[in-house]
mmCIF file of C-alpha atoms in Angstrom:
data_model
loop_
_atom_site.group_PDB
_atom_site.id
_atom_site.type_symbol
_atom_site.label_atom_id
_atom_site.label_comp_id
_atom_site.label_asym_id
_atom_site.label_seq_id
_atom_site.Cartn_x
_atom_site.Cartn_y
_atom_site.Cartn_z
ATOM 1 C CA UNK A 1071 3.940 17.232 -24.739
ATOM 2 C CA UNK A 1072 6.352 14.431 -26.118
ATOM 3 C CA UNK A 1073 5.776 13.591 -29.229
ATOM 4 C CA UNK A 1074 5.789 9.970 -29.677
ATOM 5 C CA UNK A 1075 5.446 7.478 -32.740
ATOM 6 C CA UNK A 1076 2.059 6.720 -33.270
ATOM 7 C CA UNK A 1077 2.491 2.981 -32.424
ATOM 8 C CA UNK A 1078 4.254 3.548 -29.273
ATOM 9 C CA UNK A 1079 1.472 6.156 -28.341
ATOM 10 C CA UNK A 1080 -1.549 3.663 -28.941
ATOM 11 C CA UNK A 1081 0.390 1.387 -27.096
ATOM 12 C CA UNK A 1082 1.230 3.674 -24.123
ATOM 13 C CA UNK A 1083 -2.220 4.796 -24.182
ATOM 14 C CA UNK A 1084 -3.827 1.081 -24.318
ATOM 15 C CA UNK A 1085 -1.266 -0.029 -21.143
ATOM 16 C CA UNK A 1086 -3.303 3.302 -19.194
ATOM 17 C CA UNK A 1087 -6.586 1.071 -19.102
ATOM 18 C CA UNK A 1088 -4.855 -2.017 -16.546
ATOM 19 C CA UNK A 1089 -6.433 -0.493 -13.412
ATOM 20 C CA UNK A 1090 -3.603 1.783 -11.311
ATOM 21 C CA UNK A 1091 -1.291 2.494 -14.468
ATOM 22 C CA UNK A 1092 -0.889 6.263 -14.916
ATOM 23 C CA UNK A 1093 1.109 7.905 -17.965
ATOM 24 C CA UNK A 1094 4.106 7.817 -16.486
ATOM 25 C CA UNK A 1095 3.824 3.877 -15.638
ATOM 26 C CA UNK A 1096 2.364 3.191 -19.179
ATOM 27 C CA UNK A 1097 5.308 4.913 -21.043
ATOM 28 C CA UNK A 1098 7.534 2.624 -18.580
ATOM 29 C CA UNK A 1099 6.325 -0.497 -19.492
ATOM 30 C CA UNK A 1100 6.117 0.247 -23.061
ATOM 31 C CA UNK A 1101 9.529 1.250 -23.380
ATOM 32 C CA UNK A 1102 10.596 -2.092 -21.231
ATOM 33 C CA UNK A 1103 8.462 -4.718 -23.416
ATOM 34 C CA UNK A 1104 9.908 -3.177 -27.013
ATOM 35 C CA UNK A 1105 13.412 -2.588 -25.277
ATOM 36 C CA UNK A 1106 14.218 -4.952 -22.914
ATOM 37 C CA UNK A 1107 11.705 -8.300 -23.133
ATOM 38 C CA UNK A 1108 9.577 -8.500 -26.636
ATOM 39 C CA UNK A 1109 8.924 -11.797 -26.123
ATOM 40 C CA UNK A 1110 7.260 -10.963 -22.727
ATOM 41 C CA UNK A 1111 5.074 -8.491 -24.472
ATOM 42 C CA UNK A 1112 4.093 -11.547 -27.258
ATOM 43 C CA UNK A 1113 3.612 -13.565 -24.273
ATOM 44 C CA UNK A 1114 0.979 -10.935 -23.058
ATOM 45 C CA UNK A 1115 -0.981 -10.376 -25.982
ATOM 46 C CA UNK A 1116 -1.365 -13.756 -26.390
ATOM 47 C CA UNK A 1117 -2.516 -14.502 -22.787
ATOM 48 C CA UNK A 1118 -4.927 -11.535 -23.050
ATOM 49 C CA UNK A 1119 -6.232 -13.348 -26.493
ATOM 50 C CA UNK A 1120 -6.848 -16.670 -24.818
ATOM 51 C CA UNK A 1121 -8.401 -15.481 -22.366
ATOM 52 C CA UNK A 1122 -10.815 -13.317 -23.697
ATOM 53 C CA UNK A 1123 -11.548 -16.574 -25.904
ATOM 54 C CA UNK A 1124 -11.744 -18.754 -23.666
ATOM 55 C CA UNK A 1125 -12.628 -17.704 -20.103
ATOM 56 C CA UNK A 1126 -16.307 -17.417 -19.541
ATOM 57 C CA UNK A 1127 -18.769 -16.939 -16.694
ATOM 58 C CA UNK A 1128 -19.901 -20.188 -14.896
ATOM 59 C CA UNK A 1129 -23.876 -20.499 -15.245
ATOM 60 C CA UNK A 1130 -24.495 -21.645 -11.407
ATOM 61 C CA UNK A 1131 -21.356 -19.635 -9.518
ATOM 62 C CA UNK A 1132 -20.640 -16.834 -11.706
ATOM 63 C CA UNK A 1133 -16.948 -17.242 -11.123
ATOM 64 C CA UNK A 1134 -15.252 -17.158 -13.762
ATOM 65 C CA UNK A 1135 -14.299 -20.527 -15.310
ATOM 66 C CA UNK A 1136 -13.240 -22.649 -18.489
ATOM 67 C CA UNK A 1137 -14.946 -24.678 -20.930
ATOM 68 C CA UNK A 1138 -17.607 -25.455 -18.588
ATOM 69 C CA UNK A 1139 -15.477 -26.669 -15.958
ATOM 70 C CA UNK A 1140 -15.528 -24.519 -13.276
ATOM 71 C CA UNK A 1141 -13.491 -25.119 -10.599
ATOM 72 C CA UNK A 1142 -15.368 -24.143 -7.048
ATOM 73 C CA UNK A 1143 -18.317 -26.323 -8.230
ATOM 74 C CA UNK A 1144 -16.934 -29.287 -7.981
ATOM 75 C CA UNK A 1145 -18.884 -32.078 -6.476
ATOM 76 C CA UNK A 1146 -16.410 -32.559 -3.478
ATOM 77 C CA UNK A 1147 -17.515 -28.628 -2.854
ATOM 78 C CA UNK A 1148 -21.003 -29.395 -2.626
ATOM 79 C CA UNK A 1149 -20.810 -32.190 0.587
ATOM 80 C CA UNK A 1150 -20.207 -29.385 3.297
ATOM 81 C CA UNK A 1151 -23.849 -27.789 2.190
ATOM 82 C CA UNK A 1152 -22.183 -24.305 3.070
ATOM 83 C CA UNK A 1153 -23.197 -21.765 0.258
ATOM 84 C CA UNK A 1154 -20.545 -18.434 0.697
ATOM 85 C CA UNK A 1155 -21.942 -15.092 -1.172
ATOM 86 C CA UNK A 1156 -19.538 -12.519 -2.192
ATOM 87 C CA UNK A 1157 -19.467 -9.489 -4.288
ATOM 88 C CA UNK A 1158 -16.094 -10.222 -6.854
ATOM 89 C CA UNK A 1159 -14.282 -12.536 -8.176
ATOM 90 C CA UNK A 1160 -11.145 -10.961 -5.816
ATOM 91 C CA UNK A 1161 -13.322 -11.578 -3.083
ATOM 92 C CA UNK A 1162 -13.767 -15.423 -3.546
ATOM 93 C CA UNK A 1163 -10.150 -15.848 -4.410
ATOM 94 C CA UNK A 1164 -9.165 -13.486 -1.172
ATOM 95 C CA UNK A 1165 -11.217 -16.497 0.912
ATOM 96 C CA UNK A 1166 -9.672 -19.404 -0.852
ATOM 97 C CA UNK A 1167 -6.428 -18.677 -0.199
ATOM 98 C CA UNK A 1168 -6.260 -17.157 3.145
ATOM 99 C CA UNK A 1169 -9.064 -19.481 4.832
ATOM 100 C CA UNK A 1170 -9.772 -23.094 4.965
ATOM 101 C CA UNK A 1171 -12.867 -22.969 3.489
ATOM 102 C CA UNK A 1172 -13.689 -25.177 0.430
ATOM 103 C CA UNK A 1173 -17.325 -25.448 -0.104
ATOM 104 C CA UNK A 1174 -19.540 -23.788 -2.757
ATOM 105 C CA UNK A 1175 -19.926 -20.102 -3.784
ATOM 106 C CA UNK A 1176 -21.834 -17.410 -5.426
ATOM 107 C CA UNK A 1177 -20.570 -14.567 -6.958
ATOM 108 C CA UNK A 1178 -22.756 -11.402 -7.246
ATOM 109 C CA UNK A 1179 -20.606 -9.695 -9.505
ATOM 110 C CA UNK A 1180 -21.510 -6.211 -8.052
ATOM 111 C CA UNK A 1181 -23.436 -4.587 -5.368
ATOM 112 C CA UNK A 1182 -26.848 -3.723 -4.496
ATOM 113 C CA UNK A 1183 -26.625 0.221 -5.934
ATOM 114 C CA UNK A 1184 -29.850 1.960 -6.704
ATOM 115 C CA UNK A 1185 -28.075 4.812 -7.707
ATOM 116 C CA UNK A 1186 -26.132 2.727 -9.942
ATOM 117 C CA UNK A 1187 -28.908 1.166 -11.388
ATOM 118 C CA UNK A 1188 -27.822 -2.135 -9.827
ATOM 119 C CA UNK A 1189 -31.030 -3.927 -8.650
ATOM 120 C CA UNK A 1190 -31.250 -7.451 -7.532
ATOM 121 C CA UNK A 1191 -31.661 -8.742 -11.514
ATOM 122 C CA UNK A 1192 -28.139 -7.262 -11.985
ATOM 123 C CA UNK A 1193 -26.697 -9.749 -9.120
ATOM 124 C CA UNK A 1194 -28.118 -12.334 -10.846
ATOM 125 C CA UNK A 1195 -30.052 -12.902 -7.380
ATOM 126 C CA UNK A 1196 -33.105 -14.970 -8.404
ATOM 127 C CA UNK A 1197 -30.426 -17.743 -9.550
ATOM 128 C CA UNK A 1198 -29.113 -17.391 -6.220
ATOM 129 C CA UNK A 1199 -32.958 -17.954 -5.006
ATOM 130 C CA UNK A 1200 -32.888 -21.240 -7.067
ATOM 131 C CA UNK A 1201 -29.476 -22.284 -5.553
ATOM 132 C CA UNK A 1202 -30.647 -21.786 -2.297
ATOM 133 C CA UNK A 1203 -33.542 -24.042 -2.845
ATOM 134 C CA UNK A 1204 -32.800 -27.211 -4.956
ATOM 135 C CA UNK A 1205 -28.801 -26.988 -4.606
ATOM 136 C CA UNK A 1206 -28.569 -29.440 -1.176
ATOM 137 C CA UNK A 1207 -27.814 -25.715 0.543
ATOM 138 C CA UNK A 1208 -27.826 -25.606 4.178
ATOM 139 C CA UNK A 1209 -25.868 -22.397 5.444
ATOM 140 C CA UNK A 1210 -25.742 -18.803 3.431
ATOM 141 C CA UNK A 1211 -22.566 -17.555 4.487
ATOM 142 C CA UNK A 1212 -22.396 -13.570 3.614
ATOM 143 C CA UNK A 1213 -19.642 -12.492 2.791
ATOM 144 C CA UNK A 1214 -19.922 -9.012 1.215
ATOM 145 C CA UNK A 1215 -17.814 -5.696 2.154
ATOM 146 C CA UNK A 1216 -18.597 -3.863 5.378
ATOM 147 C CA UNK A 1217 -19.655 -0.549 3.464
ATOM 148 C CA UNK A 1218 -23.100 0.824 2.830
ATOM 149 C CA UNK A 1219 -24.270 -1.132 -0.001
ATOM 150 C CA UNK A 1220 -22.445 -4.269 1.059
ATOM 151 C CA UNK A 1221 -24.777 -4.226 4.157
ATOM 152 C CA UNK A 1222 -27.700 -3.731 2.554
ATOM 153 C CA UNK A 1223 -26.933 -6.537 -0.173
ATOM 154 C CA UNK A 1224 -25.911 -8.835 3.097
ATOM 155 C CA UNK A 1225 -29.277 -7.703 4.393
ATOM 156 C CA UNK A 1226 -31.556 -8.551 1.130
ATOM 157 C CA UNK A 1227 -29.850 -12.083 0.644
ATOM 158 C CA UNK A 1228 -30.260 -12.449 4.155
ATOM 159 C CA UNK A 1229 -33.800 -12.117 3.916
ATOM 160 C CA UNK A 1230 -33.782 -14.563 0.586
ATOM 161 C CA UNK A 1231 -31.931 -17.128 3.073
ATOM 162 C CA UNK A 1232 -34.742 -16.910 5.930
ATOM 163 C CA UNK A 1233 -37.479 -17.213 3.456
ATOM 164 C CA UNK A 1234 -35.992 -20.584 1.994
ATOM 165 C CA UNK A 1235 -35.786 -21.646 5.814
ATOM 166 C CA UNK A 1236 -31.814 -21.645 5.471
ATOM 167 C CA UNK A 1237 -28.956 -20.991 8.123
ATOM 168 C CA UNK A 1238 -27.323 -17.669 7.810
ATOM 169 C CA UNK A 1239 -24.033 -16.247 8.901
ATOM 170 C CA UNK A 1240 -22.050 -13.269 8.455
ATOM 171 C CA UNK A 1241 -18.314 -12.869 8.425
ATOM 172 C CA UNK A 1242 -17.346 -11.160 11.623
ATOM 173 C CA UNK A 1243 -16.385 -7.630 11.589
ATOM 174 C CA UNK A 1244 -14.161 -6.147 14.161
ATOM 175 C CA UNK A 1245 -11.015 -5.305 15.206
ATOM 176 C CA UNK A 1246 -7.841 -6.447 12.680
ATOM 177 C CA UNK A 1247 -5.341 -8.642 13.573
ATOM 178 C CA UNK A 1248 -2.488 -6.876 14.796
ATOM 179 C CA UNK A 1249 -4.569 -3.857 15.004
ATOM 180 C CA UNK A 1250 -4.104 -1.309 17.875
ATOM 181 C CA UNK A 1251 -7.550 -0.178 19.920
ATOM 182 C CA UNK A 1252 -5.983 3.410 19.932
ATOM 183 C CA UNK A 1253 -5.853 3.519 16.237
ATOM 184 C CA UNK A 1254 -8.642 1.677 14.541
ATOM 185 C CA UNK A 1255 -11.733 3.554 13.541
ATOM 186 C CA UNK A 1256 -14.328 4.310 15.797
ATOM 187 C CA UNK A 1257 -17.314 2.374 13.757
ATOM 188 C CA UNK A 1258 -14.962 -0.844 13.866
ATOM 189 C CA UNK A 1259 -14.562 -0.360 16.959
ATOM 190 C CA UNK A 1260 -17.710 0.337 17.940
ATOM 191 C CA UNK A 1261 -18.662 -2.722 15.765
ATOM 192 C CA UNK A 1262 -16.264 -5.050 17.621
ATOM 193 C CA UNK A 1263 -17.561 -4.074 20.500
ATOM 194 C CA UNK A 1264 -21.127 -4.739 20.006
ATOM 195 C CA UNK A 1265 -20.530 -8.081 18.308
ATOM 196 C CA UNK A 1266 -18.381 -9.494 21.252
ATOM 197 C CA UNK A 1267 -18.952 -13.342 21.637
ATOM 198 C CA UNK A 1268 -18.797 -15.316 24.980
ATOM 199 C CA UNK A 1269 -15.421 -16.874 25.831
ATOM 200 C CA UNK A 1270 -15.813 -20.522 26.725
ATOM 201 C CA UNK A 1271 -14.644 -21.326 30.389
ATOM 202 C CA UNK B 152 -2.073 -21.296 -3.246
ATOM 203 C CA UNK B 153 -5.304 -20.213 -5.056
ATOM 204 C CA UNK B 154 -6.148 -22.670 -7.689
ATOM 205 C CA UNK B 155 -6.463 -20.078 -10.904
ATOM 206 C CA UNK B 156 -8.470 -21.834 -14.159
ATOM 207 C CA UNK B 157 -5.520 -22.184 -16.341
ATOM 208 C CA UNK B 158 -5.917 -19.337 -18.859
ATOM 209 C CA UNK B 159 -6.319 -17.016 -16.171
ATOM 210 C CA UNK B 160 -3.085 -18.414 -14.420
ATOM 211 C CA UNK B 161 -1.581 -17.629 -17.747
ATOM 212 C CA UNK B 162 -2.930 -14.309 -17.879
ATOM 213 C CA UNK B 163 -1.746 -13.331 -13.879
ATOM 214 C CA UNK B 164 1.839 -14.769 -14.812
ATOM 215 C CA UNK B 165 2.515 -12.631 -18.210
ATOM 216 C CA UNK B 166 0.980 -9.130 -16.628
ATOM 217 C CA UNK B 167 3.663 -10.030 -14.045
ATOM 218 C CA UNK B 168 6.056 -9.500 -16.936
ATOM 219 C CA UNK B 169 5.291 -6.317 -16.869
ATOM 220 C CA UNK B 170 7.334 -3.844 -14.756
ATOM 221 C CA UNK B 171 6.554 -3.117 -11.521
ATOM 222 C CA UNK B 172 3.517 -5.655 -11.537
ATOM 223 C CA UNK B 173 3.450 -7.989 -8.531
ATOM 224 C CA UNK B 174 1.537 -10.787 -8.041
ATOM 225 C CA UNK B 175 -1.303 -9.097 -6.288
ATOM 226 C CA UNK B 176 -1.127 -6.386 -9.183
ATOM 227 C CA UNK B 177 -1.556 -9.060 -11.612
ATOM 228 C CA UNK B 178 -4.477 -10.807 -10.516
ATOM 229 C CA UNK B 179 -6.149 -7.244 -9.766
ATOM 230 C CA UNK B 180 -5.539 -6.251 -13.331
ATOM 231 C CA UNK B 181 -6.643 -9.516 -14.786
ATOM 232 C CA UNK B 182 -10.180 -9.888 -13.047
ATOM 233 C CA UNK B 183 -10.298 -5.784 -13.803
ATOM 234 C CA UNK B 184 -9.782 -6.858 -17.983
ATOM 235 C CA UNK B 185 -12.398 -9.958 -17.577
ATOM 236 C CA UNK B 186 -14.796 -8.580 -15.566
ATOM 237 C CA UNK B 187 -15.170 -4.875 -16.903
ATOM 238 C CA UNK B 188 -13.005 -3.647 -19.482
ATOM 239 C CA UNK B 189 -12.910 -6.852 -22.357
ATOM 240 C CA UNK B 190 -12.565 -4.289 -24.810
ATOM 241 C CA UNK B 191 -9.650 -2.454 -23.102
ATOM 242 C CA UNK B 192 -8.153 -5.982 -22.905
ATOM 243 C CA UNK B 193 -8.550 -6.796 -26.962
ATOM 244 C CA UNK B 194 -7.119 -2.986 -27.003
ATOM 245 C CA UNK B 195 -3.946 -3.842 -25.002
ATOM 246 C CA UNK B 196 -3.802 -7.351 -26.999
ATOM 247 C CA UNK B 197 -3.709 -5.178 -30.326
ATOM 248 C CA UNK B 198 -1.066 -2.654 -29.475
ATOM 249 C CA UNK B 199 1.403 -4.929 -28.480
ATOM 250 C CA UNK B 200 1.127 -6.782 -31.141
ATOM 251 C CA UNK B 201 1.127 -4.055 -33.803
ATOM 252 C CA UNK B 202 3.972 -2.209 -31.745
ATOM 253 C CA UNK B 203 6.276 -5.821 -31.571
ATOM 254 C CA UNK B 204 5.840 -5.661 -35.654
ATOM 255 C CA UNK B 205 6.223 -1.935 -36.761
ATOM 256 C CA UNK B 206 8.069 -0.375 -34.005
ATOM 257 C CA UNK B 207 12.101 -0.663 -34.534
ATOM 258 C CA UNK B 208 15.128 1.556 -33.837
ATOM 259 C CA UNK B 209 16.575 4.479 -36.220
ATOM 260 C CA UNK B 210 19.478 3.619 -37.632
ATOM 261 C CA UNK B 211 21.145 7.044 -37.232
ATOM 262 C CA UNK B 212 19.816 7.552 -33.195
ATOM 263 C CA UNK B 213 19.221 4.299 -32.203
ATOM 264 C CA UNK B 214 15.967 5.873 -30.831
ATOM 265 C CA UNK B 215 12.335 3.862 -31.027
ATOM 266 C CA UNK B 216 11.110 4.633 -34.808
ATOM 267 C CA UNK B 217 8.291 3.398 -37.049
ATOM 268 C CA UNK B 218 8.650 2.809 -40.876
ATOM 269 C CA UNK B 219 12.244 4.287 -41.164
ATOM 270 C CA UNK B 220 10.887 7.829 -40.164
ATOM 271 C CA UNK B 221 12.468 9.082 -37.267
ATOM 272 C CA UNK B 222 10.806 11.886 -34.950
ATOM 273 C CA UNK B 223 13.988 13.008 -33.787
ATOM 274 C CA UNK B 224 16.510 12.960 -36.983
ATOM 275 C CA UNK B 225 14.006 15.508 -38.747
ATOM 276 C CA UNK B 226 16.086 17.794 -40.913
ATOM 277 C CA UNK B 227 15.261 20.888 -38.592
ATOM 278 C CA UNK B 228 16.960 19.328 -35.581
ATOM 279 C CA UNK B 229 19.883 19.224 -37.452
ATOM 280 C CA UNK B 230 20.490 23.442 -38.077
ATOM 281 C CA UNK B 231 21.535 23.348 -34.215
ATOM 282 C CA UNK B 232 24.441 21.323 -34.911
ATOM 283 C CA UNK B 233 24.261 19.581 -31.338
ATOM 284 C CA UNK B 234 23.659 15.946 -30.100
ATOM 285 C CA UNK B 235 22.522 15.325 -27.025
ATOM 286 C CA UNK B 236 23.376 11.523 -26.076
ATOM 287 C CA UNK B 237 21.619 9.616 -23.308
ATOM 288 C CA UNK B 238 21.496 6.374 -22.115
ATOM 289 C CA UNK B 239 17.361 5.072 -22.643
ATOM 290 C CA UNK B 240 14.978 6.157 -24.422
ATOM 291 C CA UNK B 241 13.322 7.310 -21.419
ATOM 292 C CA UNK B 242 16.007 9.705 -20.794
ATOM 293 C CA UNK B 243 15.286 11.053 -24.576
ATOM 294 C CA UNK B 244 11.366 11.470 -23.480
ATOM 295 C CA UNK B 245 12.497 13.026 -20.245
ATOM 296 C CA UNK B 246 14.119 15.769 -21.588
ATOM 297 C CA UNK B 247 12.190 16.374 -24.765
ATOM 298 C CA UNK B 248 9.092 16.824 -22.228
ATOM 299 C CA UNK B 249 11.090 19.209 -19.823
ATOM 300 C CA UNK B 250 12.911 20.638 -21.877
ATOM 301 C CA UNK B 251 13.250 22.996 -24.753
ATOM 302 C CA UNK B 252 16.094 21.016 -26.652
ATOM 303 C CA UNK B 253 14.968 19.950 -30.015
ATOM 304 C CA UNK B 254 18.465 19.347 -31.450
ATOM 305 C CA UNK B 255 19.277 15.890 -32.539
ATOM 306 C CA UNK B 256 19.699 12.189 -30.258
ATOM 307 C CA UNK B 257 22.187 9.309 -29.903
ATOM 308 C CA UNK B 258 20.205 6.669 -27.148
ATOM 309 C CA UNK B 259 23.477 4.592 -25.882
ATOM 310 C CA UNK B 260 20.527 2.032 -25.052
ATOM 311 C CA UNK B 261 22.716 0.988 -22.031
ATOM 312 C CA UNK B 262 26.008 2.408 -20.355
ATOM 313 C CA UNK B 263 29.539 0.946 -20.103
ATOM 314 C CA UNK B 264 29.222 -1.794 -17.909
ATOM 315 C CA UNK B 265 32.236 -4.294 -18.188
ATOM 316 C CA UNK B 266 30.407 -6.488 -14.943
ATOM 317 C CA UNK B 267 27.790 -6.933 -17.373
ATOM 318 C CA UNK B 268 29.431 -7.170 -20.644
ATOM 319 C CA UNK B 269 28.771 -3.983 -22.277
ATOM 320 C CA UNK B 270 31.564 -2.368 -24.143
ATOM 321 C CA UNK B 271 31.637 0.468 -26.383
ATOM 322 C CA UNK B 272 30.536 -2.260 -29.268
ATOM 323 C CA UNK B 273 27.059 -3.002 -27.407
ATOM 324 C CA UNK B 274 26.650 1.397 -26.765
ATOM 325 C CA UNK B 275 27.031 1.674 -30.771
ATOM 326 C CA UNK B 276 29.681 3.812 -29.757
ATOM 327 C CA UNK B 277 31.019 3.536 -33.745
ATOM 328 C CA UNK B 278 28.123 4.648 -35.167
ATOM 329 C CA UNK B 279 28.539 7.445 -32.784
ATOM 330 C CA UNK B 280 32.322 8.583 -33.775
ATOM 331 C CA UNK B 281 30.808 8.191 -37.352
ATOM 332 C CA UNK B 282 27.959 10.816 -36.528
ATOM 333 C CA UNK B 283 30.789 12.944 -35.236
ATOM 334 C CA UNK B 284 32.783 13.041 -37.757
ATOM 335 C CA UNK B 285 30.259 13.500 -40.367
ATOM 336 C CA UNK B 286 27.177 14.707 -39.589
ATOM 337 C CA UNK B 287 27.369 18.547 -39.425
ATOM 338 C CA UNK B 288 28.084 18.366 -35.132
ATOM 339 C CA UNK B 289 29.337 20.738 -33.476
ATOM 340 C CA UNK B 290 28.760 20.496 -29.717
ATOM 341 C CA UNK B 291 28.362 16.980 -28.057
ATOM 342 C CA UNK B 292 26.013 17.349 -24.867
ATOM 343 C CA UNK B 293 26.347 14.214 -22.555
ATOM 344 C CA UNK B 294 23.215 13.612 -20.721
ATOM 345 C CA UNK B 295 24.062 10.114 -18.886
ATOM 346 C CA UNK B 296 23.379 9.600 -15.597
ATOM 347 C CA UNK B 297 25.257 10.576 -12.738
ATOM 348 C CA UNK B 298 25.816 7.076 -11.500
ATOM 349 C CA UNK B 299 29.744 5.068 -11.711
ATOM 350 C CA UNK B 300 28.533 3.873 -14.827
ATOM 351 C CA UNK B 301 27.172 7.161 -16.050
ATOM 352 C CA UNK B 302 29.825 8.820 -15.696
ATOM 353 C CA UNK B 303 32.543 6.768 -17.082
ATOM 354 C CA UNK B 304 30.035 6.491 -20.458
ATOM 355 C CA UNK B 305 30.481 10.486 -20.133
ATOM 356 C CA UNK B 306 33.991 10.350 -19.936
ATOM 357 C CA UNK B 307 34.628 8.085 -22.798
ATOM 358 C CA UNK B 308 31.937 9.855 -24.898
ATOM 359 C CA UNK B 309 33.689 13.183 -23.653
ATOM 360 C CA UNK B 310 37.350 11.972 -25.402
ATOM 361 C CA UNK B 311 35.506 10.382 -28.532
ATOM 362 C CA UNK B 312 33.907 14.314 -28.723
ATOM 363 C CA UNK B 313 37.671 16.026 -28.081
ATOM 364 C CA UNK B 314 39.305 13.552 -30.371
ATOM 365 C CA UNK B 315 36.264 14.809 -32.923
ATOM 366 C CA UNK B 316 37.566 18.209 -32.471
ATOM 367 C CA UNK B 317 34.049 18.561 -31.268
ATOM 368 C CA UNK B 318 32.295 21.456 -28.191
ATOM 369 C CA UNK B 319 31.864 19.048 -25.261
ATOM 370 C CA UNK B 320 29.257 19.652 -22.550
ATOM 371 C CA UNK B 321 27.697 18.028 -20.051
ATOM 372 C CA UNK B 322 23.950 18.794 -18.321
ATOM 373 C CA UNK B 323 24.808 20.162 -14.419
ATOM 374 C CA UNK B 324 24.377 18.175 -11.701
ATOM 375 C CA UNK B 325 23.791 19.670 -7.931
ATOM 376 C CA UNK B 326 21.264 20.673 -5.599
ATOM 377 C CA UNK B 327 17.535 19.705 -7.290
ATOM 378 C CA UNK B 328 15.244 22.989 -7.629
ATOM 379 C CA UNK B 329 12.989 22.976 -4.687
ATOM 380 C CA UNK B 330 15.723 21.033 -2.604
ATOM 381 C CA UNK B 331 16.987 21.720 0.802
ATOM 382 C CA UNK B 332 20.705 21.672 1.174
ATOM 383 C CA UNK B 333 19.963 20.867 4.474
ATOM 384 C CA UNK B 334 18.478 17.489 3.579
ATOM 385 C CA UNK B 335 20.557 17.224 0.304
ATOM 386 C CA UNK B 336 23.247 13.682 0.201
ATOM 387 C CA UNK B 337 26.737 14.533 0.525
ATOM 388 C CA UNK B 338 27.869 14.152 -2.683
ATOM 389 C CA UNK B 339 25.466 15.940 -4.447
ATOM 390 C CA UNK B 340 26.132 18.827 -2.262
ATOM 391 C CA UNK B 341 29.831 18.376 -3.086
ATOM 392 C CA UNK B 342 28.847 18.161 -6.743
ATOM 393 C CA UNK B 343 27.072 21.319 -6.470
ATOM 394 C CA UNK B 344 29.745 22.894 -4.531
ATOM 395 C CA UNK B 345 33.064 22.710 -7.036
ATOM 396 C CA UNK B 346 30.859 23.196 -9.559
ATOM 397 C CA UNK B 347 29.312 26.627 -8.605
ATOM 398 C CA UNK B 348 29.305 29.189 -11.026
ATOM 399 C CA UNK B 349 29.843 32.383 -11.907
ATOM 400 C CA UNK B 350 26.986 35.198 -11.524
ATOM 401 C CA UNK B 351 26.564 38.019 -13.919
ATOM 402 C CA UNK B 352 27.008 41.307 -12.563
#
């Protein structure tokens, strides 16, 4: 083991909980914000500070947002009546910037996960029942991750959508783009095969 | 372009500060600090802060040091009588955790760069003739890196040491354990080569 000063080590140690930093990584960027860039590393702490301070939850999206002003709620948002559901915060930014949609959306903030202990409180799900019907809401569009519990969450909001006599659509799953038959996986596959659509003449 | 809420477009843009932290990185590790780890974040906040205020260099190894006590100018590293001088204070941590050296440090913090601007006056390299002269040294091991720059910060070291009157050495370079000389570059294999040695009987 090296032995390090006992600031350096907190600080090595604290870099380890940003999500894929190992040791090795951690003792990098420790040694490059006192060496090389201090006032990077101010810059940082103070950004985390700020944040922390001032970035909330917003009370009808769950995205997260500012000082009550949240950004994908906007009124302009709201003509469209299009409603999209995903599971993160990535996951809504993910859609904004690589699709033209701009309507509303709901963030679950998780996963339907019995084993978890997620239940549909935990996904905040009766506000989504209350979006769906005062909010001007005409299409559910599901947008949660192909896996296990992503498909049954898809399935339960689903189901909420019906009930409140709403449109609902899925994201397509199926075959990448640029993806070879040969190699993609044979549930995708067999996916994008049983969810072919009619071409138009 | 994703429209961010302005203190977490601050956030993204100083963890991008960070070494090897793209943009993608960024965002990943901001959401990860808002959404499930607030504490973590306050953690990393702290440690940067309390590391940019009591962290500073030892004035005798130029090494990362707290309060004016030095790890690695502890009396006992001194019975050896040798210096081992590197270029980072990586390289220090590198071979204190590989190896069983616990003899005394000079971190160059750099290398002889004259495209850059670094001279022997940037390296400290006075403070490291003064060490040699009067600090109870008697073998000079140069542990710089085998680049152009490496090298020619060994070979200037190396005459400082000779002038000294000082043991010179320098860590071997050649064919890395578990390497295949089939598969090894040229001029490591060359290294290797003229600088075989000889076996015991």
């Amino acid at each position: 083991m090296v032995a390090y000063s006992p600031r350096l080590a907190r600080l090595i140690e604290s870099l380890r909980r940003l999500p894929g930093v190992g040791p090795k990584s951690a003792q990098r960027m420790a040694l490059h914000l006192l060496d090389r860039d201090r006032e990077g590393a101010s810059f940082v702490a103070r950004s985390i500070d700020e944040a922390l301070e001032h970035v909330g939850r917003c009370p009808s999206c769950r995205m997260f947002c500012e000082g009550g002003n949240c950004l994908y709620c906007s009124p302009s948002r709201a003509e469209s009546g299009q409603l999209c559901v995903v599971e993160t915060p990535a996951d809504l930014l993910a859609i904004e910037s690589s699709t033209p949609y701009r309507g509303r959306y709901f963030v679950l903030m998780g996963k339907l996960s019995p084993i978890d202990g997620i239940g549909p409180e935990e996904l905040g799900l009766s506000l989504l029942a209350q979006r769906m019907g005062g909010d001007r809401v005409s299409e559910v569009i599901i947008a949660t991750n192909p896996t296990v519990e992503g498909e049954a969450t898809a399935y339960y909001v689903a189901e909420m959508a019906r009930a409140a006599g709403l449109k609902v659509t899925r994201i397509a799953h199926g075959v990448p783009m640029g993806g070879e038959l040969e190699y993609v996986d044979g549930s995708t596959l067999a996916h994008a095969f049983s969810g072919r659509q009619t071409l138009g003449a």
